[in-house]
mmCIF file of C-alpha atoms in Angstrom:
data_model
loop_
_atom_site.group_PDB
_atom_site.id
_atom_site.type_symbol
_atom_site.label_atom_id
_atom_site.label_comp_id
_atom_site.label_asym_id
_atom_site.label_seq_id
_atom_site.Cartn_x
_atom_site.Cartn_y
_atom_site.Cartn_z
ATOM 1 C CA MET K 1 -0.001 0.012 0.023
ATOM 2 C CA THR K 2 1.399 3.430 -0.759
ATOM 3 C CA ASN K 3 1.493 6.442 1.317
ATOM 4 C CA ALA K 4 -1.664 8.669 0.968
ATOM 5 C CA SER K 5 0.223 11.690 0.453
ATOM 6 C CA PRO K 6 2.946 11.651 -2.645
ATOM 7 C CA ASN K 7 4.433 14.682 -1.518
ATOM 8 C CA GLN K 8 6.461 13.445 1.582
ATOM 9 C CA ASN K 9 6.977 17.186 2.775
ATOM 10 C CA GLU K 10 3.271 17.620 3.098
ATOM 11 C CA PRO K 11 1.630 16.655 6.072
ATOM 12 C CA THR K 12 -1.317 14.044 5.891
ATOM 13 C CA LYS K 13 -4.599 15.588 5.991
ATOM 14 C CA LEU K 14 -7.306 13.660 8.111
ATOM 15 C CA THR K 15 -10.491 14.403 9.781
ATOM 16 C CA GLN K 16 -10.684 14.188 13.540
ATOM 17 C CA ALA K 17 -12.425 11.052 13.340
ATOM 18 C CA THR K 18 -10.015 9.280 11.185
ATOM 19 C CA HIS K 19 -7.046 10.341 13.405
ATOM 20 C CA GLU K 20 -8.762 9.171 16.481
ATOM 21 C CA ARG K 21 -9.555 5.636 14.765
ATOM 22 C CA LEU K 22 -5.867 5.620 13.279
ATOM 23 C CA VAL K 23 -4.238 6.492 16.661
ATOM 24 C CA ALA K 24 -6.470 3.662 18.379
ATOM 25 C CA GLU K 25 -5.829 0.952 15.541
ATOM 26 C CA LEU K 26 -1.783 1.824 16.405
ATOM 27 C CA GLU K 27 -2.340 1.637 20.337
ATOM 28 C CA ASP K 28 -3.964 -1.744 19.705
ATOM 29 C CA LEU K 29 -1.448 -3.000 17.550
ATOM 30 C CA THR K 30 1.371 -2.432 19.485
ATOM 31 C CA THR K 31 -0.188 -3.555 22.898
ATOM 32 C CA ARG K 32 -2.812 -6.305 22.583
ATOM 33 C CA GLY K 33 -1.823 -7.162 18.838
ATOM 34 C CA ARG K 34 1.783 -7.772 19.757
ATOM 35 C CA VAL K 35 1.026 -9.856 22.619
ATOM 36 C CA GLU K 36 -1.588 -12.155 20.850
ATOM 37 C CA ILE K 37 1.164 -12.699 18.107
ATOM 38 C CA ALA K 38 3.649 -13.293 20.689
ATOM 39 C CA GLN K 39 1.719 -15.871 22.113
ATOM 40 C CA GLN K 40 0.661 -17.892 19.013
ATOM 41 C CA ILE K 41 4.152 -18.130 18.019
ATOM 42 C CA GLU K 42 5.246 -19.331 21.341
ATOM 43 C CA ALA K 43 2.319 -21.837 21.237
ATOM 44 C CA ALA K 44 3.327 -22.905 17.722
ATOM 45 C CA ARG K 45 7.002 -23.240 18.944
ATOM 46 C CA ALA K 46 5.868 -25.599 21.458
ATOM 47 C CA LEU K 47 4.617 -27.941 18.800
ATOM 48 C CA GLY K 48 8.413 -28.887 17.861
ATOM 49 C CA ASP K 49 10.138 -28.856 14.351
ATOM 50 C CA LEU K 50 9.989 -25.071 13.201
ATOM 51 C CA SER K 51 11.012 -26.272 9.495
ATOM 52 C CA GLU K 52 7.711 -28.196 8.980
ATOM 53 C CA ASN K 53 5.483 -26.230 11.174
ATOM 54 C CA GLY K 54 2.651 -24.449 9.328
ATOM 55 C CA ASP K 55 1.283 -22.823 12.687
ATOM 56 C CA TYR K 56 4.745 -21.149 13.307
ATOM 57 C CA HIS K 57 5.154 -19.784 9.771
ATOM 58 C CA ALA K 58 1.505 -18.343 9.860
ATOM 59 C CA ALA K 59 2.144 -16.711 12.981
ATOM 60 C CA LYS K 60 5.509 -15.099 11.735
ATOM 61 C CA ASP K 61 3.779 -14.067 8.417
ATOM 62 C CA ALA K 62 0.969 -12.486 10.463
ATOM 63 C CA GLN K 63 3.655 -10.671 12.672
ATOM 64 C CA GLY K 64 5.245 -9.194 9.457
ATOM 65 C CA LYS K 65 2.035 -8.122 8.619
ATOM 66 C CA MET K 66 1.229 -6.255 11.642
ATOM 67 C CA GLU K 67 4.351 -4.881 12.002
ATOM 68 C CA SER K 68 4.273 -3.455 8.409
ATOM 69 C CA ARG K 69 0.893 -1.867 9.351
ATOM 70 C CA VAL K 70 2.346 -0.407 12.675
ATOM 71 C CA ARG K 71 5.166 1.106 10.684
ATOM 72 C CA GLN K 72 2.479 2.702 7.895
ATOM 73 C CA LEU K 73 0.516 4.004 10.896
ATOM 74 C CA GLN K 74 3.475 5.521 12.324
ATOM 75 C CA ALA K 75 4.769 7.245 9.220
ATOM 76 C CA LEU K 76 1.015 8.572 8.481
ATOM 77 C CA LEU K 77 0.624 9.826 12.054
ATOM 78 C CA LYS K 78 3.914 11.473 12.159
ATOM 79 C CA ASP K 79 2.898 14.769 10.641
ATOM 80 C CA VAL K 80 -1.023 15.064 10.534
ATOM 81 C CA GLU K 81 -2.742 18.132 9.491
ATOM 82 C CA LEU K 82 -6.416 17.643 10.880
ATOM 83 C CA VAL K 83 -9.151 19.128 8.406
ATOM 84 C CA ASP K 84 -12.768 19.805 9.128
ATOM 85 C CA ASP K 85 -15.083 16.922 7.813
ATOM 86 C CA ALA K 86 -18.092 19.220 7.095
ATOM 87 C CA GLY K 87 -16.635 20.125 3.648
ATOM 88 C CA THR K 88 -18.460 23.080 1.733
ATOM 89 C CA ASP K 89 -22.263 23.232 1.308
ATOM 90 C CA ASP K 90 -21.665 25.153 -1.928
ATOM 91 C CA GLY K 91 -21.417 21.989 -3.837
ATOM 92 C CA SER K 92 -17.755 22.251 -4.843
ATOM 93 C CA VAL K 93 -15.137 19.430 -4.598
ATOM 94 C CA SER K 94 -13.270 19.318 -1.096
ATOM 95 C CA LEU K 95 -11.712 17.096 1.166
ATOM 96 C CA GLY K 96 -14.304 14.362 1.717
ATOM 97 C CA SER K 97 -16.380 14.745 -1.450
ATOM 98 C CA THR K 98 -17.343 11.995 -3.526
ATOM 99 C CA VAL K 99 -17.252 13.078 -6.980
ATOM 100 C CA THR K 100 -18.632 11.169 -10.279
ATOM 101 C CA LEU K 101 -16.305 12.182 -13.079
ATOM 102 C CA ARG K 102 -16.292 11.202 -16.844
ATOM 103 C CA TYR K 103 -13.178 11.354 -18.885
ATOM 104 C CA ASP K 104 -13.492 12.991 -22.406
ATOM 105 C CA GLY K 105 -14.359 10.760 -25.058
ATOM 106 C CA ASP K 106 -16.134 8.036 -22.427
ATOM 107 C CA ASP K 107 -19.949 7.639 -22.968
ATOM 108 C CA GLU K 108 -22.215 9.136 -20.067
ATOM 109 C CA ASP K 109 -22.577 5.221 -19.007
ATOM 110 C CA GLU K 110 -18.965 5.054 -18.007
ATOM 111 C CA ALA K 111 -18.738 7.858 -15.728
ATOM 112 C CA GLN K 112 -17.015 6.650 -12.239
ATOM 113 C CA GLN K 113 -17.384 7.643 -8.972
ATOM 114 C CA PHE K 114 -14.643 8.663 -6.563
ATOM 115 C CA PHE K 115 -13.455 9.752 -3.130
ATOM 116 C CA VAL K 116 -11.386 12.914 -2.654
ATOM 117 C CA GLY K 117 -9.423 12.600 0.209
ATOM 118 C CA SER K 118 -6.730 10.257 1.902
ATOM 119 C CA ILE K 119 -6.839 6.413 1.601
ATOM 120 C CA GLU K 120 -7.460 6.216 5.046
ATOM 121 C CA GLU K 121 -10.541 8.172 4.873
ATOM 122 C CA ARG K 122 -11.895 5.931 2.085
ATOM 123 C CA GLN K 123 -15.686 5.453 2.051
ATOM 124 C CA GLY K 124 -16.606 1.753 0.793
ATOM 125 C CA ASP K 125 -14.928 0.654 -1.928
ATOM 126 C CA LEU K 126 -14.405 3.780 -3.801
ATOM 127 C CA HIS K 127 -11.223 4.546 -5.730
ATOM 128 C CA VAL K 128 -9.320 7.433 -3.944
ATOM 129 C CA ILE K 129 -8.172 10.699 -5.387
ATOM 130 C CA SER K 130 -5.510 12.462 -3.156
ATOM 131 C CA PRO K 131 -6.142 15.997 -3.178
ATOM 132 C CA SER K 132 -2.483 16.628 -3.720
ATOM 133 C CA SER K 133 -2.178 14.467 -6.838
ATOM 134 C CA PRO K 134 -2.453 16.230 -10.131
ATOM 135 C CA LEU K 135 -6.210 15.354 -10.460
ATOM 136 C CA GLY K 136 -7.195 16.230 -7.028
ATOM 137 C CA GLN K 137 -5.599 19.739 -7.199
ATOM 138 C CA VAL K 138 -7.608 20.675 -9.919
ATOM 139 C CA LEU K 139 -10.899 19.265 -8.980
ATOM 140 C CA ILE K 140 -10.713 20.918 -5.604
ATOM 141 C CA GLY K 141 -13.243 24.027 -5.538
ATOM 142 C CA ARG K 142 -14.713 23.203 -8.934
ATOM 143 C CA GLY K 143 -18.258 21.871 -9.132
ATOM 144 C CA ALA K 144 -20.611 19.865 -11.253
ATOM 145 C CA GLY K 145 -20.838 20.784 -14.815
ATOM 146 C CA ASP K 146 -17.189 22.002 -14.702
ATOM 147 C CA THR K 147 -14.699 20.338 -17.148
ATOM 148 C CA VAL K 148 -11.060 20.262 -15.838
ATOM 149 C CA GLU K 149 -7.486 19.344 -17.564
ATOM 150 C CA TYR K 150 -4.427 18.068 -15.547
ATOM 151 C CA GLN K 151 -1.259 16.586 -16.610
ATOM 152 C CA ALA K 152 -1.188 12.729 -16.388
ATOM 153 C CA PRO K 153 2.005 10.624 -17.245
ATOM 154 C CA GLY K 154 0.444 9.588 -20.493
ATOM 155 C CA GLY K 155 -0.296 13.567 -21.411
ATOM 156 C CA THR K 156 -3.016 15.820 -20.728
ATOM 157 C CA LEU K 157 -6.538 14.426 -19.665
ATOM 158 C CA LYS K 158 -9.796 16.115 -19.597
ATOM 159 C CA VAL K 159 -12.528 15.254 -17.268
ATOM 160 C CA HIS K 160 -16.048 16.335 -16.825
ATOM 161 C CA ILE K 161 -17.649 16.568 -13.257
ATOM 162 C CA MET K 162 -20.738 15.147 -13.309
ATOM 163 C CA ASP K 163 -21.936 15.176 -9.686
ATOM 164 C CA VAL K 164 -20.425 16.329 -6.322
ATOM 165 C CA GLY K 165 -21.633 14.849 -3.092
ATOM 166 C CA ARG K 166 -20.593 14.245 0.574
#
């Protein structure tokens, strides 16, 4: 999983609720989570030969994944800017908005819905557009009916904003 903010000098923008959820997750992983994994590893070791011990290897794999998430959360929470999750009521794209976009040349039924914000703020299974990405930067402050252009790796793309919601 990639960092939500491609610019490493820029703080991670999170709502208060998401910040609290991530801090609680980190606390849980570094206390209860580590104790449980250590107990699983110890129980698997007691079963004998580690080279053919599936329980031991599964516990070590789970430990590696958990420690990776701990490092990810620590990096994410290191430099945080808390933002208002109320957004704007003027119908413009802001952090936390759900936008329906159609790329130039696509049919109306090919429009896609995205969440503007951090991957940690994501709602459901919507694709996330980081506000610091080229597309995110041109969407912020725009509204339904607007057309924006941004520079993508393959060239300039034109996007039609079909709808903006919360």
